[in-house]
Coordinates of C-alpha atoms in Angstrom, one line a residue:
M73 CA 42.4 -10.0 14.9
Y74 CA 39.1 -11.8 14.2
R75 CA 38.6 -15.4 13.5
F76 CA 35.9 -16.5 11.0
I77 CA 34.8 -20.1 10.5
K78 CA 32.6 -20.0 7.4
S79 CA 31.7 -23.6 7.7
S80 CA 30.1 -23.1 11.1
T81 CA 26.4 -23.5 11.4
K82 CA 25.9 -20.2 13.2
F83 CA 27.8 -18.4 10.5
K84 CA 25.6 -19.9 7.8
L85 CA 22.5 -19.1 9.7
L86 CA 23.7 -15.5 10.0
C87 CA 24.5 -15.2 6.3
R88 CA 21.1 -16.7 5.3
S89 CA 19.4 -14.2 7.7
K90 CA 21.1 -11.3 6.1
T91 CA 20.3 -12.5 2.6
L92 CA 16.6 -12.8 3.5
Y93 CA 16.6 -9.4 5.2
R94 CA 18.1 -7.7 2.1
S95 CA 15.8 -9.4 -0.3
A96 CA 12.8 -8.2 1.7
Q97 CA 13.5 -4.6 1.2
S98 CA 11.3 -2.5 -1.1
P99 CA 10.0 1.0 -1.4
Y100 CA 6.8 -0.1 0.3
S101 CA 8.3 -2.3 3.0
P102 CA 7.4 -1.6 6.6
N103 CA 11.0 -0.6 7.2
S104 CA 11.2 2.2 4.7
I105 CA 7.8 3.5 5.7
L106 CA 8.6 3.7 9.4
G107 CA 12.2 4.9 9.0
K108 CA 13.7 1.7 10.3
E109 CA 17.5 1.5 10.4
D110 CA 19.3 -1.8 9.7
S111 CA 19.5 -3.2 13.3
S112 CA 20.6 -6.6 12.1
F113 CA 24.3 -5.4 11.7
I114 CA 26.4 -7.9 13.7
H115 CA 29.7 -6.8 15.2
K116 CA 32.8 -8.8 14.4
S117 CA 33.3 -9.4 18.1
K118 CA 29.9 -11.1 18.2
L119 CA 30.8 -13.4 15.3
E120 CA 34.0 -14.3 17.1
S121 CA 32.2 -15.2 20.3
W122 CA 29.7 -17.3 18.2
N123 CA 32.5 -19.1 16.6
Q124 CA 34.3 -19.8 19.9
S125 CA 31.2 -21.2 21.4
S126 CA 30.4 -23.3 18.4
V127 CA 32.9 -26.0 19.3
R128 CA 30.8 -27.3 22.1
S129 CA 27.4 -26.6 20.5
Y130 CA 27.4 -28.5 17.2
S131 CA 26.3 -32.0 16.6
R132 CA 24.8 -34.1 13.7
S133 CA 21.3 -35.3 14.1
S134 CA 21.4 -38.0 11.4
S135 CA 23.7 -40.8 10.6
S136 CA 23.2 -40.3 6.9
E137 CA 25.8 -37.8 5.5
S138 CA 23.5 -36.6 2.7
D139 CA 20.5 -36.0 4.9
S140 CA 22.4 -35.0 8.1
R141 CA 21.0 -32.0 9.9
E142 CA 23.5 -29.8 11.8
A143 CA 22.4 -28.9 15.3
I144 CA 23.1 -26.1 17.7
N145 CA 22.5 -26.7 21.4
Y146 CA 21.1 -23.9 23.7
D147 CA 19.8 -23.8 27.1
V148 CA 16.6 -22.2 25.9
V149 CA 15.2 -22.1 22.3
I150 CA 12.3 -19.6 21.7
V151 CA 10.2 -19.9 18.5
G152 CA 8.8 -16.5 17.6
G153 CA 10.4 -13.0 17.7
G154 CA 7.3 -11.1 18.8
P155 CA 6.5 -9.4 22.2
A156 CA 6.1 -12.7 24.1
G157 CA 9.2 -14.4 22.8
L158 CA 11.5 -11.4 23.1
S159 CA 10.2 -10.6 26.6
A160 CA 11.0 -14.1 27.7
A161 CA 14.5 -13.9 26.2
I162 CA 15.2 -10.5 27.8
K163 CA 13.9 -11.6 31.2
L164 CA 16.0 -14.7 31.2
K165 CA 19.1 -12.7 30.4
Q166 CA 18.2 -10.1 33.1
L167 CA 17.9 -12.9 35.6
C168 CA 21.3 -14.2 34.5
Q169 CA 22.8 -10.8 35.3
Q170 CA 21.1 -10.6 38.6
K171 CA 22.0 -14.1 39.7
D172 CA 25.5 -14.3 38.1
A173 CA 24.4 -17.2 35.9
D174 CA 25.0 -18.0 32.2
L175 CA 22.3 -19.4 30.0
S176 CA 22.4 -19.5 26.3
V177 CA 19.2 -18.2 24.7
C178 CA 18.2 -18.3 21.0
V179 CA 15.2 -16.7 19.3
V180 CA 14.2 -18.0 15.8
E181 CA 11.8 -15.7 13.8
K182 CA 10.2 -16.6 10.5
G183 CA 10.0 -13.0 9.3
A184 CA 12.9 -11.7 7.2
E185 CA 13.6 -9.4 10.2
L186 CA 12.0 -8.7 13.6
G187 CA 8.7 -6.9 13.2
A188 CA 8.3 -7.9 9.5
H189 CA 5.1 -9.8 10.2
I190 CA 3.6 -7.2 12.5
L191 CA 1.6 -4.5 10.9
S192 CA 2.0 -1.1 12.6
G193 CA -0.8 0.5 14.6
N194 CA -1.4 -0.5 18.2
V195 CA -2.9 1.0 21.4
F196 CA -0.3 -0.1 23.8
E197 CA -0.8 -0.6 27.6
P198 CA 2.7 -0.2 29.1
R199 CA 2.1 -2.3 32.2
A200 CA 4.3 -5.2 31.3
L201 CA 7.0 -2.9 29.8
D202 CA 7.1 -0.9 33.1
E203 CA 8.1 -4.2 34.8
L204 CA 10.6 -5.3 32.1
F205 CA 12.3 -2.0 31.6
P206 CA 11.3 0.5 34.3
H207 CA 13.3 3.3 32.6
W208 CA 12.0 2.6 29.1
K209 CA 11.4 6.3 28.5
Q210 CA 15.0 7.2 29.2
E211 CA 16.1 4.2 27.0
E212 CA 14.4 5.7 23.9
A213 CA 11.6 3.1 23.4
P214 CA 9.6 4.1 20.3
I215 CA 6.6 5.0 22.5
D216 CA 5.8 8.7 22.4
V217 CA 2.2 9.3 21.3
P218 CA -0.1 9.2 24.3
V219 CA -3.8 8.5 23.8
T220 CA -5.6 11.9 23.7
S221 CA -9.2 10.9 23.0
D222 CA -11.1 7.6 23.3
D223 CA -14.4 7.3 21.3
F224 CA -16.8 4.4 20.8
W225 CA -19.5 4.5 18.1
L226 CA -22.4 2.3 17.1
L227 CA -22.8 2.5 13.4
S228 CA -26.0 2.3 11.3
K229 CA -25.8 2.4 7.6
N230 CA -25.7 6.2 7.5
R231 CA -25.2 7.4 11.0
A232 CA -22.8 7.1 14.0
F233 CA -24.1 7.0 17.6
S234 CA -21.7 7.8 20.3
L235 CA -21.7 5.3 23.3
P236 CA -19.7 5.4 26.6
S237 CA -16.3 4.1 25.9
P238 CA -15.5 0.9 27.9
F239 CA -11.8 0.8 26.8
H240 CA -10.2 3.1 29.4
N241 CA -7.2 4.0 27.3
K242 CA -6.0 6.8 29.6
G243 CA -2.3 6.3 30.2
N244 CA -1.9 4.1 27.0
Y245 CA 0.0 5.0 23.8
V246 CA -0.6 4.8 20.1
I247 CA 2.5 3.1 18.7
S248 CA 4.0 1.2 15.9
L249 CA 4.2 -2.4 17.2
S250 CA 6.7 -3.4 14.6
Q251 CA 9.0 -0.6 15.8
L252 CA 8.6 -1.7 19.4
V253 CA 9.4 -5.3 18.5
R254 CA 12.6 -4.1 16.8
W255 CA 13.5 -2.1 19.9
L256 CA 13.0 -5.1 22.1
G257 CA 15.1 -7.2 19.7
Q258 CA 18.0 -4.7 20.0
K259 CA 17.7 -4.9 23.8
A260 CA 17.7 -8.7 23.7
E261 CA 20.9 -8.7 21.5
E262 CA 22.6 -6.3 23.9
L263 CA 22.0 -8.8 26.7
G264 CA 23.5 -11.6 24.6
V265 CA 20.4 -13.3 23.1
E266 CA 21.1 -14.8 19.7
I267 CA 18.4 -13.9 17.1
Y268 CA 17.9 -15.7 13.8
P269 CA 15.4 -13.9 11.5
G270 CA 14.3 -15.5 8.3
F271 CA 13.8 -19.0 9.5
A272 CA 10.5 -20.8 9.9
A273 CA 10.4 -23.5 12.6
S274 CA 8.9 -26.4 10.6
E275 CA 9.3 -29.3 13.0
I276 CA 9.2 -30.2 16.7
L277 CA 12.0 -32.5 17.8
F278 CA 11.4 -35.2 20.5
N279 CA 13.6 -37.6 22.4
E280 CA 13.0 -41.2 23.2
H281 CA 10.9 -40.2 26.3
N282 CA 8.5 -38.2 24.2
E283 CA 9.8 -34.9 25.5
V284 CA 10.3 -31.9 23.3
T285 CA 14.1 -31.2 22.7
G286 CA 13.9 -28.3 20.3
I287 CA 12.9 -27.5 16.8
A288 CA 14.1 -27.8 13.2
T289 CA 14.1 -25.0 10.7
N290 CA 12.7 -25.5 7.2
D291 CA 14.8 -26.8 4.4
M292 CA 15.7 -24.1 1.8
G293 CA 15.8 -24.6 -1.9
V294 CA 13.0 -27.2 -2.3
A295 CA 11.0 -27.1 -5.5
K296 CA 7.2 -27.4 -5.7
D297 CA 7.4 -31.1 -6.6
G298 CA 9.6 -31.8 -3.6
S299 CA 12.8 -32.1 -5.5
R300 CA 16.0 -30.3 -4.4
K301 CA 17.2 -27.2 -6.3
E302 CA 20.8 -26.3 -6.8
N303 CA 20.7 -24.0 -3.8
Y304 CA 19.2 -26.6 -1.5
Q305 CA 20.2 -26.3 2.2
R306 CA 19.2 -28.7 4.9
G307 CA 17.4 -27.1 7.8
V308 CA 19.1 -26.7 11.1
A309 CA 18.2 -28.3 14.4
L310 CA 18.0 -25.8 17.3
K311 CA 18.0 -28.0 20.4
G312 CA 17.2 -26.6 23.9
R313 CA 17.0 -27.9 27.4
V314 CA 13.7 -25.9 27.3
T315 CA 11.7 -24.9 24.2
L316 CA 9.3 -22.0 24.3
L317 CA 6.6 -21.6 21.6
A318 CA 5.7 -17.9 21.0
E319 CA 4.4 -18.2 17.5
G320 CA 1.3 -16.0 17.7
C321 CA -2.3 -17.0 17.1
R322 CA -2.8 -20.6 16.2
G323 CA 0.9 -21.3 15.6
S324 CA 1.4 -24.6 13.7
L325 CA 3.9 -26.1 16.2
S326 CA 1.9 -24.9 19.2
E327 CA -1.3 -26.5 17.9
K328 CA 0.5 -29.8 17.4
V329 CA 1.8 -29.7 20.9
I330 CA -1.6 -28.8 22.3
K331 CA -3.1 -31.7 20.6
K332 CA -0.3 -34.2 21.3
Y333 CA -0.3 -33.6 25.0
N334 CA -4.1 -32.8 25.4
L335 CA -3.2 -29.4 26.9
R336 CA -6.7 -27.9 26.3
E337 CA -8.4 -30.7 28.2
K338 CA -5.7 -30.7 30.9
G339 CA -6.3 -27.0 31.5
Q340 CA -10.1 -27.6 31.3
G341 CA -10.3 -25.0 28.5
Q342 CA -13.1 -24.7 26.0
H343 CA -12.4 -24.7 22.3
Q344 CA -10.7 -21.6 20.9
T345 CA -12.7 -19.1 18.9
Y346 CA -11.1 -16.8 16.3
A347 CA -11.5 -13.6 14.4
L348 CA -9.9 -12.2 11.3
G349 CA -8.4 -8.8 11.5
I350 CA -7.7 -6.7 8.4
K351 CA -5.6 -3.5 8.7
E352 CA -4.3 -0.7 6.6
V353 CA -1.9 2.1 7.5
W354 CA -3.0 5.4 5.8
E355 CA -1.2 8.7 5.5
I356 CA -3.9 11.4 5.7
D357 CA -4.1 15.1 5.3
V358 CA -2.4 17.0 8.1
E359 CA -5.6 19.0 9.0
K360 CA -7.5 15.7 9.6
H361 CA -4.8 14.1 11.7
Q362 CA -5.2 14.1 15.5
P363 CA -2.2 12.2 17.1
G364 CA -3.3 10.0 19.9
S365 CA -7.0 9.9 18.8
V366 CA -8.6 6.4 19.2
L367 CA -11.9 5.3 17.8
H368 CA -13.7 1.9 18.0
T369 CA -17.0 1.0 16.3
L370 CA -19.6 -1.8 16.4
G371 CA -22.5 -2.5 14.1
W372 CA -22.7 -1.7 10.4
P373 CA -21.8 -3.1 7.9
L374 CA -22.0 -6.5 9.8
D375 CA -25.3 -8.1 10.4
Q376 CA -26.6 -8.3 14.0
K377 CA -25.7 -11.9 14.4
T378 CA -22.0 -11.4 13.4
Y379 CA -19.6 -10.1 16.1
G380 CA -17.0 -7.6 15.0
G381 CA -16.1 -4.0 14.7
S382 CA -13.4 -1.5 13.6
F383 CA -10.7 0.7 15.0
L384 CA -8.9 3.8 13.9
Y385 CA -5.7 4.8 15.7
H386 CA -4.0 8.1 14.9
M387 CA -0.2 7.5 15.1
K388 CA 2.5 10.1 14.5
D389 CA 3.7 11.5 11.1
R390 CA 0.1 11.8 9.7
Q391 CA -0.4 8.0 9.9
V392 CA -3.6 6.3 10.9
A393 CA -4.1 2.6 11.4
V394 CA -7.5 1.6 10.1
G395 CA -8.6 -1.9 11.0
F396 CA -11.7 -4.2 10.8
V397 CA -12.3 -7.4 12.8
V398 CA -14.8 -10.1 11.9
A399 CA -15.4 -13.1 14.2
L400 CA -15.1 -16.3 12.3
N401 CA -18.2 -17.9 13.7
Y402 CA -20.4 -15.9 11.3
H403 CA -23.4 -17.8 9.9
N404 CA -23.7 -16.5 6.3
P405 CA -21.3 -18.4 4.0
F406 CA -21.6 -15.5 1.4
L407 CA -20.0 -13.0 3.9
N408 CA -16.6 -11.8 2.7
P409 CA -14.6 -10.1 5.5
Y410 CA -12.4 -8.2 3.0
E411 CA -15.4 -6.7 1.3
E412 CA -17.1 -5.9 4.6
Y413 CA -14.0 -3.9 5.4
Q414 CA -14.2 -2.0 2.1
R415 CA -17.9 -1.3 2.8
F416 CA -17.0 0.0 6.3
K417 CA -14.6 2.6 4.7
R418 CA -17.5 4.0 2.7
H419 CA -19.5 5.0 5.8
P420 CA -20.3 8.7 5.9
A421 CA -18.5 9.1 9.2
I422 CA -15.4 7.3 8.1
R423 CA -14.8 8.1 4.4
P424 CA -14.1 11.9 4.8
L425 CA -11.1 11.1 7.1
L426 CA -9.5 8.9 4.4
E427 CA -10.3 10.8 1.2
G428 CA -7.2 12.4 -0.2
G429 CA -4.9 10.1 1.7
I430 CA -2.8 7.2 0.6
V431 CA -2.5 3.6 1.8
L432 CA 1.1 2.7 3.0
Q433 CA 0.6 -0.8 4.1
Y434 CA -2.0 -3.6 4.1
G435 CA -2.1 -6.8 6.1
A436 CA -4.3 -9.3 7.9
R437 CA -4.0 -11.7 10.9
C438 CA -6.0 -14.0 13.0
L439 CA -7.0 -13.2 16.6
N440 CA -7.7 -15.5 19.5
E441 CA -11.0 -14.5 21.0
G442 CA -11.6 -17.3 23.4
G443 CA -10.0 -15.5 26.3
Y444 CA -10.2 -16.9 29.8
Q445 CA -12.5 -19.8 28.9
S446 CA -10.1 -21.2 26.2
I447 CA -6.7 -21.0 27.8
P448 CA -4.9 -24.4 27.6
Y449 CA -2.5 -25.8 30.2
P450 CA 0.6 -24.0 28.9
V451 CA 3.3 -26.5 30.0
F452 CA 4.4 -29.6 28.1
P453 CA 7.3 -32.0 28.6
G454 CA 10.3 -29.9 27.6
G455 CA 8.8 -26.4 27.4
A456 CA 5.8 -24.1 27.4
I457 CA 3.4 -22.1 25.2
I458 CA 3.2 -18.3 25.7
G459 CA 1.6 -15.2 24.2
C460 CA -1.1 -15.5 21.6
S461 CA -0.2 -19.1 21.0
A462 CA -1.8 -19.8 24.3
G463 CA -4.6 -17.1 23.8
F464 CA -4.0 -14.3 26.3
L465 CA -5.8 -11.6 24.2
N466 CA -8.2 -9.4 26.2
V467 CA -11.1 -9.2 23.8
P468 CA -13.0 -6.2 25.1
K469 CA -9.8 -4.2 25.3
I470 CA -8.7 -5.5 21.9
K471 CA -5.2 -5.8 23.5
G472 CA -2.9 -8.7 23.8
T473 CA 0.6 -7.2 23.7
H474 CA 0.9 -6.5 27.4
T475 CA -0.4 -9.9 28.4
A476 CA 1.8 -11.6 25.9
M477 CA 4.9 -9.8 27.3
K478 CA 3.9 -10.6 30.8
S479 CA 3.4 -14.3 30.0
G480 CA 7.0 -14.3 28.5
M481 CA 8.3 -12.7 31.7
L482 CA 6.5 -15.2 33.9
V483 CA 7.7 -18.2 31.9
A484 CA 11.3 -16.9 32.0
E485 CA 11.2 -16.8 35.8
S486 CA 10.0 -20.5 35.9
V487 CA 12.5 -21.6 33.3
F488 CA 15.4 -19.9 35.1
S489 CA 14.3 -21.7 38.4
T490 CA 14.1 -25.0 36.4
L491 CA 17.6 -24.7 34.9
Q492 CA 19.4 -23.2 37.8
E493 CA 17.6 -24.6 40.9
G494 CA 16.0 -27.8 39.6
L495 CA 12.5 -26.7 40.2
K496 CA 9.7 -27.9 37.9
I497 CA 8.7 -25.7 35.0
E498 CA 5.0 -26.5 35.9
K499 CA 5.4 -23.6 38.4
F500 CA 4.6 -21.4 35.4
W501 CA 1.0 -22.5 35.5
D502 CA 0.7 -21.5 39.2
N503 CA 2.5 -18.2 38.6
L504 CA 0.2 -17.4 35.6
R505 CA -2.9 -18.0 37.6
S506 CA -1.7 -15.8 40.5
S507 CA -0.7 -12.9 38.1
W508 CA -2.5 -9.9 36.9
I509 CA -3.0 -11.7 33.5
W510 CA -5.4 -14.1 35.1
E511 CA -7.2 -11.5 37.0
E512 CA -7.6 -9.3 33.9
L513 CA -8.9 -12.1 31.7
Y514 CA -11.2 -13.4 34.3
T515 CA -12.8 -10.0 34.7
A516 CA -13.3 -9.8 30.9
R517 CA -14.4 -13.4 30.4
N518 CA -18.1 -12.8 29.6
Y519 CA -17.9 -10.0 27.1
R520 CA -17.2 -12.1 24.0
P521 CA -19.7 -15.0 24.6
A522 CA -22.4 -12.4 25.4
F523 CA -22.5 -11.5 21.7
E524 CA -23.5 -15.1 20.8
Y525 CA -27.1 -13.8 21.5
G526 CA -26.7 -11.0 18.9
L527 CA -25.5 -7.4 18.8
Y528 CA -28.0 -5.6 21.1
P529 CA -28.3 -8.4 23.7
G530 CA -24.5 -8.5 23.7
L531 CA -24.2 -4.8 24.3
A532 CA -26.7 -5.0 27.2
I533 CA -25.0 -8.0 28.9
S534 CA -21.6 -6.3 28.4
A535 CA -22.9 -3.1 30.0
V536 CA -24.1 -5.0 33.0
E537 CA -20.8 -6.8 33.3
H538 CA -18.7 -3.7 33.0
Y539 CA -20.7 -1.0 34.9
I540 CA -22.6 -3.0 37.5
L541 CA -21.0 -6.4 38.1
K542 CA -17.5 -5.1 37.2
G543 CA -16.4 -8.6 36.1
R544 CA -17.6 -10.3 39.3
S545 CA -20.5 -12.1 37.8
P546 CA -21.3 -15.5 39.5
V547 CA -21.8 -17.0 36.1
T548 CA -19.1 -17.8 33.4
L549 CA -20.7 -17.8 30.0
K550 CA -19.7 -20.5 27.5
H551 CA -18.7 -20.1 23.9
G552 CA -21.1 -21.3 21.3
K553 CA -20.2 -23.8 18.5
P554 CA -16.7 -24.0 17.2
D555 CA -16.2 -21.5 14.3
H556 CA -16.3 -24.1 11.6
E557 CA -19.6 -25.5 12.9
A558 CA -21.3 -22.1 13.1
T559 CA -21.6 -21.6 9.3
S560 CA -25.0 -22.3 7.9
E561 CA -25.7 -23.9 4.5
A562 CA -25.9 -21.5 1.6
Q563 CA -29.5 -22.4 0.7
V564 CA -30.9 -20.3 3.6
F565 CA -29.0 -17.1 2.4
S566 CA -28.8 -15.0 -0.7
P567 CA -25.5 -14.0 -2.2
I568 CA -24.2 -10.6 -1.0
E569 CA -23.6 -8.0 -3.8
Y570 CA -20.6 -5.9 -2.8
P571 CA -19.9 -2.6 -4.5
K572 CA -17.0 -2.3 -6.8
P573 CA -13.9 -0.6 -5.5
D574 CA -13.5 3.1 -6.3
G575 CA -9.7 3.1 -6.2
A576 CA -9.7 6.1 -3.8
V577 CA -10.9 4.7 -0.5
T578 CA -11.8 1.1 -1.4
F579 CA -9.5 -1.3 -3.4
D580 CA -9.5 -4.8 -4.9
V581 CA -7.5 -7.7 -3.4
P582 CA -4.6 -7.6 -5.9
T583 CA -3.9 -3.9 -5.1
S584 CA -4.0 -4.6 -1.4
L585 CA -1.7 -7.7 -1.7
Y586 CA 0.8 -5.6 -3.5
R587 CA 0.8 -3.2 -0.5
S588 CA 1.4 -6.1 1.8
N589 CA 4.9 -6.6 0.4
T590 CA 4.5 -10.4 0.5
N591 CA 6.6 -12.3 -2.0
H592 CA 6.6 -16.1 -2.7
D593 CA 8.6 -18.2 -5.0
H594 CA 6.1 -20.0 -7.3
D595 CA 8.4 -23.0 -7.4
Q596 CA 8.2 -23.9 -3.7
P597 CA 6.1 -26.4 -1.7
S598 CA 2.6 -25.2 -0.9
H599 CA 2.1 -24.3 2.8
L600 CA -1.6 -25.3 2.5
L601 CA -2.3 -29.0 2.6
L602 CA -5.8 -30.5 2.6
K603 CA -6.5 -33.4 4.9
D604 CA -9.1 -34.6 2.4
P605 CA -8.9 -33.1 -1.1
T606 CA -12.4 -34.3 -1.9
V607 CA -14.1 -32.0 0.7
P608 CA -14.0 -28.7 -1.4
E609 CA -15.8 -30.3 -4.3
N610 CA -18.1 -32.7 -2.4
V611 CA -19.0 -30.5 0.7
N612 CA -17.8 -26.9 0.5
L613 CA -19.1 -26.1 -2.9
P614 CA -22.6 -27.8 -3.0
K615 CA -23.5 -27.1 0.7
Y616 CA -21.8 -23.8 1.4
A617 CA -21.2 -22.2 -2.0
G618 CA -17.4 -22.5 -1.7
P619 CA -16.8 -20.0 1.2
E620 CA -13.0 -20.5 1.1
A621 CA -13.0 -18.3 -2.0
R622 CA -14.3 -15.4 0.2
Y623 CA -13.1 -15.8 3.8
C624 CA -9.4 -15.4 3.0
P625 CA -8.3 -11.8 2.5
A626 CA -5.3 -12.9 0.4
R627 CA -7.3 -15.4 -1.8
V628 CA -4.8 -18.1 -1.2
Y629 CA -7.5 -20.8 -1.6
E630 CA -8.1 -19.8 -5.2

């Protein structure tokens, strides 16, 4: 006989998660495209265990009855259900099994389900997964398309020149990262991790000693003017003895913590530099499809002062992930990353592959490109920052999943020692610097800043670094200006005339946004807040011709 307590905070979180999950489904959702089964089914026995544990884990975080926020207490709260956050949760529970310990672990994920915010298509290096699950092949991990070819092209307007590939993808796999994340989520739940999808962590919680004590989820049912709707629900406080931030690139809470505790300065890191990645998943003709084929390009359509390039990864089931990356320190304010991507698809070496195919998905994301030089001190009072929130992307490899997973595993070991043995969590910083993450990022540290000198000097310096010095250069190059300072004034450039979309290979933004399956309630608070509302009119428009209307691939600034 099962006991249900519908007033419990955990039960309400579960119900809200399921509601959000169901509302996210559509014929064009990532789940239906990739054949995802409903892994968020919760057994009654799990509900029972949640309810039994709820007696000791609830508290009120406000004395005001109308504004009180219910709280759930955990040993470890993890923000972000991506590779880093889930690897940390899994490793913690594995250590509990090995050491006969019991730690409660919670993962909160803003997507309606795990993997919802991860667009498929990834060349995956299994190094970290080999350590986390040595028998992952026998455990049916969704990794079954090995890399079969690895090409690197330099594009001019009408030609493609083959170059030696520096990526070394032998032994890697072309995968759907969203599928892998869902598999990791299943493994985490089997180990006893509690996962709450559909909740954005909106606030960091502190105690009187200025230490982080957890996070609060966003309030639901708030109108655009800030008033409460009939379905208003106060957010929930998830309090942890340790809080781990695994939000991904430039996570809002991570950035607040980095600034509050001066973590970048403490780690002697330079400013972070970013890129915008735009991606589509295509289904192409079977005779054109080559499972495991990997292609990267540099050059056209970007100018020689703008760093960026493309990738095409042939997955299974006739699917190809087509992506384009533009560094955000570009000079020309008239440059439009979305339109540059459309131009790229028109190249004579690229268009034939896509013609006759259909686009299944569209999406975009930011990438940390600072690498070794920009890593902040990852530990703060009460927790740590991991994964892309800290910036562990290997830029020349264009890979960050394996390093994100390893950072989660390393921090789990430090957290376990902190909670069970009383050791300091700062040990994570030492473990990180003695790990293969540090060695890998150090070896790759000069590739990205080399392109500050332009495309061809960057290629020359990178070749020397890769083939001659092999990452052992006595000099560590510095990044140039921060991205926002690199943009030149519009008066020194002419507007770029981009071709109109043809509806076959190239598309307008509204069409792509429809494929992204993003839905927002128009009567909700804006997630974009300007520090100074006068800047767009007084600075951006007269000096830079309003670049915010062009640099966002979703046109949210319009």
